mmCIF file of C-alpha atoms and ligand atoms in Angstrom:
data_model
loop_
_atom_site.group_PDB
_atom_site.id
_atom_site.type_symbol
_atom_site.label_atom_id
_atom_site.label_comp_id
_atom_site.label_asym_id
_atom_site.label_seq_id
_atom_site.Cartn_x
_atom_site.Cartn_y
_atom_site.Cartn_z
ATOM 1 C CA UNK A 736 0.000 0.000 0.000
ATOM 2 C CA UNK A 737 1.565 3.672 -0.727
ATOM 3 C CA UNK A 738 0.204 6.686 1.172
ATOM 4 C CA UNK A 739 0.974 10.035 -0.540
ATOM 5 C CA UNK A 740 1.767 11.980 2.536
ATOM 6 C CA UNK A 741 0.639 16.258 1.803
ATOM 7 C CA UNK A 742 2.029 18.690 4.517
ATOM 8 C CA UNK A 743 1.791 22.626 3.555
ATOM 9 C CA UNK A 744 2.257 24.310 6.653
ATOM 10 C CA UNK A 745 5.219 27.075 6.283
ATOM 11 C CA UNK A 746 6.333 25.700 10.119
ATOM 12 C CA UNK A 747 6.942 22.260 8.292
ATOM 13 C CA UNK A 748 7.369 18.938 10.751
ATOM 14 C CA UNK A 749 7.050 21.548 14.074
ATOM 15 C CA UNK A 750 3.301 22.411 12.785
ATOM 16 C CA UNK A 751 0.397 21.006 14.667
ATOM 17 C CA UNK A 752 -0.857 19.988 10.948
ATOM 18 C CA UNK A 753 2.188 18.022 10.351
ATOM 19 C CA UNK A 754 1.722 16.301 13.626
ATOM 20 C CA UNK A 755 -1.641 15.143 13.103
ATOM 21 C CA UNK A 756 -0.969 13.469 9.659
ATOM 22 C CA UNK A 757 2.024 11.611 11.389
ATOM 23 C CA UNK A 758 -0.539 10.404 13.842
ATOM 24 C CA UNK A 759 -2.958 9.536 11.005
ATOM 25 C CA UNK A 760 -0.127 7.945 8.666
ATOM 26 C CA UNK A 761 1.102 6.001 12.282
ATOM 27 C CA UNK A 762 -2.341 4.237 12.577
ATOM 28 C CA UNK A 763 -2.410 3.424 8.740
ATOM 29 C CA UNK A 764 0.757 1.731 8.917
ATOM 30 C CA UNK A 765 -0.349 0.046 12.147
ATOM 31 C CA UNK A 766 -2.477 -2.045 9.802
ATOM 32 C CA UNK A 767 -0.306 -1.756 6.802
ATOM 33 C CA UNK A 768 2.997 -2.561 8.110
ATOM 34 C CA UNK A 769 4.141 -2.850 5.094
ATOM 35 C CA UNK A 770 2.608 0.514 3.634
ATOM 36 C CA UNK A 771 5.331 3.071 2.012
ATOM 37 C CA UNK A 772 4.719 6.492 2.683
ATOM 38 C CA UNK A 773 5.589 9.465 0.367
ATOM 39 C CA UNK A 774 5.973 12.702 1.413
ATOM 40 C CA UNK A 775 5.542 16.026 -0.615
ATOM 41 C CA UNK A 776 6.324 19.260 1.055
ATOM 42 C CA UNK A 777 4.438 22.302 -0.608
ATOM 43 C CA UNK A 778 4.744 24.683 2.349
ATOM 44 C CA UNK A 779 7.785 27.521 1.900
ATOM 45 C CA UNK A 780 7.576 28.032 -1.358
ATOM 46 C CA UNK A 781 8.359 24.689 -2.874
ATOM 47 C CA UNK A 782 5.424 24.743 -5.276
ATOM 48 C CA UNK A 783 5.196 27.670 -8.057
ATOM 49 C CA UNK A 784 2.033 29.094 -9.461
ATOM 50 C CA UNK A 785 0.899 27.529 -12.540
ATOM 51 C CA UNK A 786 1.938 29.215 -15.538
ATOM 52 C CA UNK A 787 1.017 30.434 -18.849
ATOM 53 C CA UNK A 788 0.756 27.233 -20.890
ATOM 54 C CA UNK A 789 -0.940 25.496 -18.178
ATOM 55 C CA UNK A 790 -3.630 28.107 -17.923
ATOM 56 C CA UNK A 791 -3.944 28.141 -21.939
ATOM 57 C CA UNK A 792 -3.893 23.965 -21.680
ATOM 58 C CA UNK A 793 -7.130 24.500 -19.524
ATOM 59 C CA UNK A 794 -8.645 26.287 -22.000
ATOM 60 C CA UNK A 795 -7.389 24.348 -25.290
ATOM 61 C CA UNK A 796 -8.542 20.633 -26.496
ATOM 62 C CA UNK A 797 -4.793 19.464 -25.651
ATOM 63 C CA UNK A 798 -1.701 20.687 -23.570
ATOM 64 C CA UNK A 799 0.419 23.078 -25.327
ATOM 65 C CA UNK A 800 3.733 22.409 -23.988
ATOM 66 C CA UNK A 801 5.626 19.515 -22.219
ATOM 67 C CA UNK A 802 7.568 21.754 -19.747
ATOM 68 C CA UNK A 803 6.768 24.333 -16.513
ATOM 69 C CA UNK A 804 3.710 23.748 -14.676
ATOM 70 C CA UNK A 805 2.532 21.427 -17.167
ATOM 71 C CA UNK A 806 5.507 18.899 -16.338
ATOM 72 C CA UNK A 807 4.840 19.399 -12.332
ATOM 73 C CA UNK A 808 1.580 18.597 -12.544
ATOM 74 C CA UNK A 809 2.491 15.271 -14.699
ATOM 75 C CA UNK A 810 4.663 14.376 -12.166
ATOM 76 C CA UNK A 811 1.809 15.558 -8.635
ATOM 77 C CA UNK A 812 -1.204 13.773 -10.435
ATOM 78 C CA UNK A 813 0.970 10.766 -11.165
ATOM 79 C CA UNK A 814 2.408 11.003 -7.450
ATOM 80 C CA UNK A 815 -1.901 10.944 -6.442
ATOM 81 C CA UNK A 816 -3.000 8.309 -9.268
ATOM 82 C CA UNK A 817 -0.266 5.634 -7.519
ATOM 83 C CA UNK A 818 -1.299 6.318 -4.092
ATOM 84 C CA UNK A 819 -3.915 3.994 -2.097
ATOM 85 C CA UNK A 820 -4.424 6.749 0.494
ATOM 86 C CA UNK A 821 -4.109 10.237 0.283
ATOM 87 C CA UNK A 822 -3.458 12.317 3.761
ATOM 88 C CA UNK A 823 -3.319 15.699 3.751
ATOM 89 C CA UNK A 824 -2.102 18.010 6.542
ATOM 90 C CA UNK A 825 -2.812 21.569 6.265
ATOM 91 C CA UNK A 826 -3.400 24.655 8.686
ATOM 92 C CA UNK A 827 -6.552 26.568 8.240
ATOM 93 C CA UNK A 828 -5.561 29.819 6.540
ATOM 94 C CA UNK A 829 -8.244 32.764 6.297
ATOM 95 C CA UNK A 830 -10.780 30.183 7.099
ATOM 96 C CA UNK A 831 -9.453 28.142 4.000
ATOM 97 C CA UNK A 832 -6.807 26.218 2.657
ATOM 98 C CA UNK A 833 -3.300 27.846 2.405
ATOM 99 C CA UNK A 834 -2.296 29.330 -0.891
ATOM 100 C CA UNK A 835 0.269 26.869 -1.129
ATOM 101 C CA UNK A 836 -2.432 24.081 -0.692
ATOM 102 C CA UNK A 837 -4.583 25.578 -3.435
ATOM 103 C CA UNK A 838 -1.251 25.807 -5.712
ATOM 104 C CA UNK A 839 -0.852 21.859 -5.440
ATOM 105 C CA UNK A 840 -4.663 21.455 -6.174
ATOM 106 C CA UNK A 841 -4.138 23.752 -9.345
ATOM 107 C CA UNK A 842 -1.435 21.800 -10.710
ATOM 108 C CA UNK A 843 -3.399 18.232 -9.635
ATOM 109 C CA UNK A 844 -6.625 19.306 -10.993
ATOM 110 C CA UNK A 845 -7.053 19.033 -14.058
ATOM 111 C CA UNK A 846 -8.694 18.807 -17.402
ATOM 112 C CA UNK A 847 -8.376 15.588 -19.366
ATOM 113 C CA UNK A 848 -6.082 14.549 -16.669
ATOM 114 C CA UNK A 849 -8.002 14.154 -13.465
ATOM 115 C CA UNK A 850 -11.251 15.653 -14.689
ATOM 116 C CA UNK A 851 -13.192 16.181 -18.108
ATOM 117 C CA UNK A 852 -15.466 18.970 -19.056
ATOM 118 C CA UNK A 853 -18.881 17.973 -21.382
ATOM 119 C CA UNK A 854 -22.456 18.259 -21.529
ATOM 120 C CA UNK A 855 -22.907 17.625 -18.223
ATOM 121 C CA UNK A 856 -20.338 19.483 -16.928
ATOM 122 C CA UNK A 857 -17.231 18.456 -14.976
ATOM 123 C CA UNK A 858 -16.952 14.157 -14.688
ATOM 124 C CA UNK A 859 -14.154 12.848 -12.585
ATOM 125 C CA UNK A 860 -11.390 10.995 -13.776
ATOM 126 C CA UNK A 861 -9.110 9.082 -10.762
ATOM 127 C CA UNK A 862 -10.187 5.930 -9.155
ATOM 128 C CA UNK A 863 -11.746 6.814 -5.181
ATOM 129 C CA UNK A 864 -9.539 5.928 -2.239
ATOM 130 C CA UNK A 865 -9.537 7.405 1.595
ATOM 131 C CA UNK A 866 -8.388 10.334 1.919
ATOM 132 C CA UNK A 867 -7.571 11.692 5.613
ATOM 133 C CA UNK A 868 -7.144 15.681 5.736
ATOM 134 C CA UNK A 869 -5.498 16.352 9.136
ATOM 135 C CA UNK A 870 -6.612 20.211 10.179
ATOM 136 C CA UNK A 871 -5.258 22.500 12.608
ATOM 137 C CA UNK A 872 -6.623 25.992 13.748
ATOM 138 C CA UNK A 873 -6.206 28.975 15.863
ATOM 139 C CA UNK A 874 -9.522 29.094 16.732
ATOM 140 C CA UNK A 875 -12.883 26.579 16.888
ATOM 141 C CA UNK A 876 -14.600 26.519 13.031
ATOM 142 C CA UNK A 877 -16.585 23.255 14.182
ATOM 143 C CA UNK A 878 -18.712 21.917 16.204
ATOM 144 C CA UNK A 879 -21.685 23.419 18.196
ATOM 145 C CA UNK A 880 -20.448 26.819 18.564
ATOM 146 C CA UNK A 881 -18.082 27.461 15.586
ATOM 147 C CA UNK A 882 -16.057 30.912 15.624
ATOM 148 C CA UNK A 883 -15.593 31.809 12.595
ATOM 149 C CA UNK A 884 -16.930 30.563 9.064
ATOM 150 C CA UNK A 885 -15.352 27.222 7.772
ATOM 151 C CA UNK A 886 -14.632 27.363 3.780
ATOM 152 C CA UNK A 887 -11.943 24.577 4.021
ATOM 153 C CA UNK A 888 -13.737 22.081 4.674
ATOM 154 C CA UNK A 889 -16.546 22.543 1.593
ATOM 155 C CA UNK A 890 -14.288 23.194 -0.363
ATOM 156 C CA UNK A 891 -11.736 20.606 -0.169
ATOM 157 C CA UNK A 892 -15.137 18.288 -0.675
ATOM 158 C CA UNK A 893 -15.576 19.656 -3.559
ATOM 159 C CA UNK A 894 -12.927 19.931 -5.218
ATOM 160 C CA UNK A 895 -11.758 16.515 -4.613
ATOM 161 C CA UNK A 896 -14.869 14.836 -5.525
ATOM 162 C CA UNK A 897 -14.382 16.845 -8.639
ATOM 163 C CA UNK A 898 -11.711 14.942 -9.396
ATOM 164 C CA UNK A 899 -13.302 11.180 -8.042
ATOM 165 C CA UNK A 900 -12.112 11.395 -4.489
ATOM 166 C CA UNK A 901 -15.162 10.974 -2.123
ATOM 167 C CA UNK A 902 -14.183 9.078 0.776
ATOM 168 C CA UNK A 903 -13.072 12.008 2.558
ATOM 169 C CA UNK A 904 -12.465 11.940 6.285
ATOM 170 C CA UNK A 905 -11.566 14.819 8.226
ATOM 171 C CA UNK A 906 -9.984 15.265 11.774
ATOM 172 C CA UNK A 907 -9.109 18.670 13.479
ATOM 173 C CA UNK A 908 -6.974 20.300 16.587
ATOM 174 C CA UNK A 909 -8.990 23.297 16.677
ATOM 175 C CA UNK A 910 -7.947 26.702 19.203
ATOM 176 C CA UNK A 911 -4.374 26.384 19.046
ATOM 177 C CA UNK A 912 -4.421 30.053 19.840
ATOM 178 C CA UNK A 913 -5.995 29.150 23.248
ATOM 179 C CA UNK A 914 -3.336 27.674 24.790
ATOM 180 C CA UNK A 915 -1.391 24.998 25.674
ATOM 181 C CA UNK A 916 -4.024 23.218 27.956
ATOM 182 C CA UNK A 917 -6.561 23.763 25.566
ATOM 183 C CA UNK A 918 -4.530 22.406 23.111
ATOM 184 C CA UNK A 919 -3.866 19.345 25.006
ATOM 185 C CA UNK A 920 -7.273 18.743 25.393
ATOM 186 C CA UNK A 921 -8.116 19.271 21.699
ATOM 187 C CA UNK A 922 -5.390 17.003 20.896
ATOM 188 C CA UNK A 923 -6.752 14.089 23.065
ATOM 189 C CA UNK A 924 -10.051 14.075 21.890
ATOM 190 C CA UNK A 925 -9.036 13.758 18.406
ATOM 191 C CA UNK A 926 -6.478 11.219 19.185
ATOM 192 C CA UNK A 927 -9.682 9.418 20.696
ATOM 193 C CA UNK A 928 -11.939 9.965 17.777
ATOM 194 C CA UNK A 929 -8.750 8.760 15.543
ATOM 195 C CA UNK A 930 -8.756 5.744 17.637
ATOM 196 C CA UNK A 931 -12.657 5.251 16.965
ATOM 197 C CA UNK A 932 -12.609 5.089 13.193
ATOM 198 C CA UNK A 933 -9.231 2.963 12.978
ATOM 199 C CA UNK A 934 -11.147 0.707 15.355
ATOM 200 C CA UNK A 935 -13.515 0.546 12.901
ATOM 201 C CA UNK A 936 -11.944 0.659 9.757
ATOM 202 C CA UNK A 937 -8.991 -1.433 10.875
ATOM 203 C CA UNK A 938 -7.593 -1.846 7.287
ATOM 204 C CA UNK A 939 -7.287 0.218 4.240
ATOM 205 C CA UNK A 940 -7.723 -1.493 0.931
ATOM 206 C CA UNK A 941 -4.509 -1.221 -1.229
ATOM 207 C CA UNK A 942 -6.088 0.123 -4.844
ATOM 208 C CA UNK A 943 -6.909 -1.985 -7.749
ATOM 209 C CA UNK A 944 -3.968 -3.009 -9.139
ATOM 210 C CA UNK A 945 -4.202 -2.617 -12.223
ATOM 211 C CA UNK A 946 -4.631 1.042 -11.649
ATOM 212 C CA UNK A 947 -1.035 0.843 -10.612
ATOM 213 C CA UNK A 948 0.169 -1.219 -13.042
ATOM 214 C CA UNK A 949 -1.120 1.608 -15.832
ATOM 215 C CA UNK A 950 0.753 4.002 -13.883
ATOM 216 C CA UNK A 951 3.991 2.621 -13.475
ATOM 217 C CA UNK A 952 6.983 4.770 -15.168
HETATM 218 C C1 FMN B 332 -1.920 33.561 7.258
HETATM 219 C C2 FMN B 332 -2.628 32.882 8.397
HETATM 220 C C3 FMN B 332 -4.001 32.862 8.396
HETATM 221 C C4 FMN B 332 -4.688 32.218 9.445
HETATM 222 N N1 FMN B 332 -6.041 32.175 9.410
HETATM 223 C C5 FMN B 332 -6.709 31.512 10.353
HETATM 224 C C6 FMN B 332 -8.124 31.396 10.300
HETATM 225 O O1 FMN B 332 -8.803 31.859 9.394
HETATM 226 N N2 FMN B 332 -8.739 30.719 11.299
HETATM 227 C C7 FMN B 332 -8.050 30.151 12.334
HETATM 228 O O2 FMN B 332 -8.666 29.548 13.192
HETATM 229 N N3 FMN B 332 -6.696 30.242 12.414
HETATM 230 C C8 FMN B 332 -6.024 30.889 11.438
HETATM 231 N N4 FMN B 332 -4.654 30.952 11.481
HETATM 232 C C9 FMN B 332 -3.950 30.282 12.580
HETATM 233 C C10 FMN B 332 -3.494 28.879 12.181
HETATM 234 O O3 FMN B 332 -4.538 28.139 11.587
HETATM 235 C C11 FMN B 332 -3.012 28.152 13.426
HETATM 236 O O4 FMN B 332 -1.921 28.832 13.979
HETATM 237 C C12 FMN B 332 -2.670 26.723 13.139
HETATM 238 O O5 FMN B 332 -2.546 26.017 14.338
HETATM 239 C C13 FMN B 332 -1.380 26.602 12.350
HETATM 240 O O6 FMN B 332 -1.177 25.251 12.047
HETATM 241 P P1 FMN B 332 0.266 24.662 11.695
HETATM 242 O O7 FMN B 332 1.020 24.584 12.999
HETATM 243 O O8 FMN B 332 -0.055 23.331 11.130
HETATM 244 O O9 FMN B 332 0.879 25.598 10.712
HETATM 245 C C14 FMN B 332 -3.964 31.602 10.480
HETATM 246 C C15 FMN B 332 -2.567 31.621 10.460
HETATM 247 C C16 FMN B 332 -1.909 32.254 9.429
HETATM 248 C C17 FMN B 332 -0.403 32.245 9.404
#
């Protein structure tokens, strides 16, 4: 099993995102002992905007160049298409994803790659698998008395589905502006609601394989 591992936080493996992927990732290899686990950094600066001939490609019935953005995102959606399970960890910026986030979906999706555009508008292209996005937060955007509006969350949802990824699962350390004992507690109770769905969904299903096999350089 291969787990594409996302972190885009700009305080990298010290971010309370990062931390809560790890703890996702450990209890996926828990059960997949033999899982690999590939990790892309986007956060300080490592991804560039898309650029001209990718925005054109968008627009045109095939890609107009084999270089820039258009060669990044080859190499990101082939990074997603061989991975059984996709975790993403990522800060809540502007109560969204970072820009640095969004710049990784830009280059991943994509028309006639992960997507198509027709009649009925936009049809998805990759195979599902479980996705975990691991959240972290200055302040509360969930729960019974949310503080602020949650975009993220939506929109990751949709956009992923866009592209054929529904089984989206979502765990948060909310308030780390509040503290470090509020933290603490935030941090158990997801660690206990982690525990909960592992408990239940002990394994993860490595893709079908001959998804992989297509994909293999
Ligand atoms: C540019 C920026 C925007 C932020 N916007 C929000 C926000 O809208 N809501 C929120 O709760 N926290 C916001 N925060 C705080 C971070 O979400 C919080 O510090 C989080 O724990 C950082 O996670 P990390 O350690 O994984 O980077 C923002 C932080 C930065 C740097």
């Amino acid at each position: 099993m291969k787990i594409l591992h996302v972190t885009c936080s700009p305080r990298g493996e010290a971010s309370e995102s990062y931390r809560l992927s790890q703890n996702i990732i450990s209890l996926l290899l828990k059960s997949n002992p033999a899982a690999t686990v590939i990790n892309r950094v986007i956060g300080g600066g490592s991804l560039s905007p898309i650029d001209e001939p990718y925005a054109i490609s968008q627009q045109a019935s095939a890609d107009v160049s084999v270089l820039g953005s258009i060669a990044r995102s080859d190499l990101l959606i082939e990074e997603l298409q061989r991975a059984d399970v996709l975790v993403i960890g990522t800060p809540m910026h502007n109560f969204s994803v970072p820009a640095t986030l969004k710049l990784w979906i830009d280059h991943i999706a994509r028309v006639r790659r992960t997507f198509n555009v027709g009649a009925q508008g936009k049809t998805s292209l990759l195979q599902d698998r479980p996705v975990y996005v691991a959240v972290s937060s200055g302040g509360r955007f969930s729960g019974v008395t949310p503080r602020q509006p949650d975009f993220l969350t939506p929109y990751l949802k949709a956009v992923l589905g866009m592209i054929g990824l529904h089984d989206v699962h979502f765990f948060s350390v909310e308030g780390t502006a509040m503290g470090p004992d509020a933290v603490a507690v935030t941090r158990q109770k997801t660690a206990q609601a982690l525990r909960e769905h592992f408990s239940a969904y002990p394994s993860v299903e490595a893709n079908d394989p001959s998804n992989q096999k297509l994909l293999t350089p």
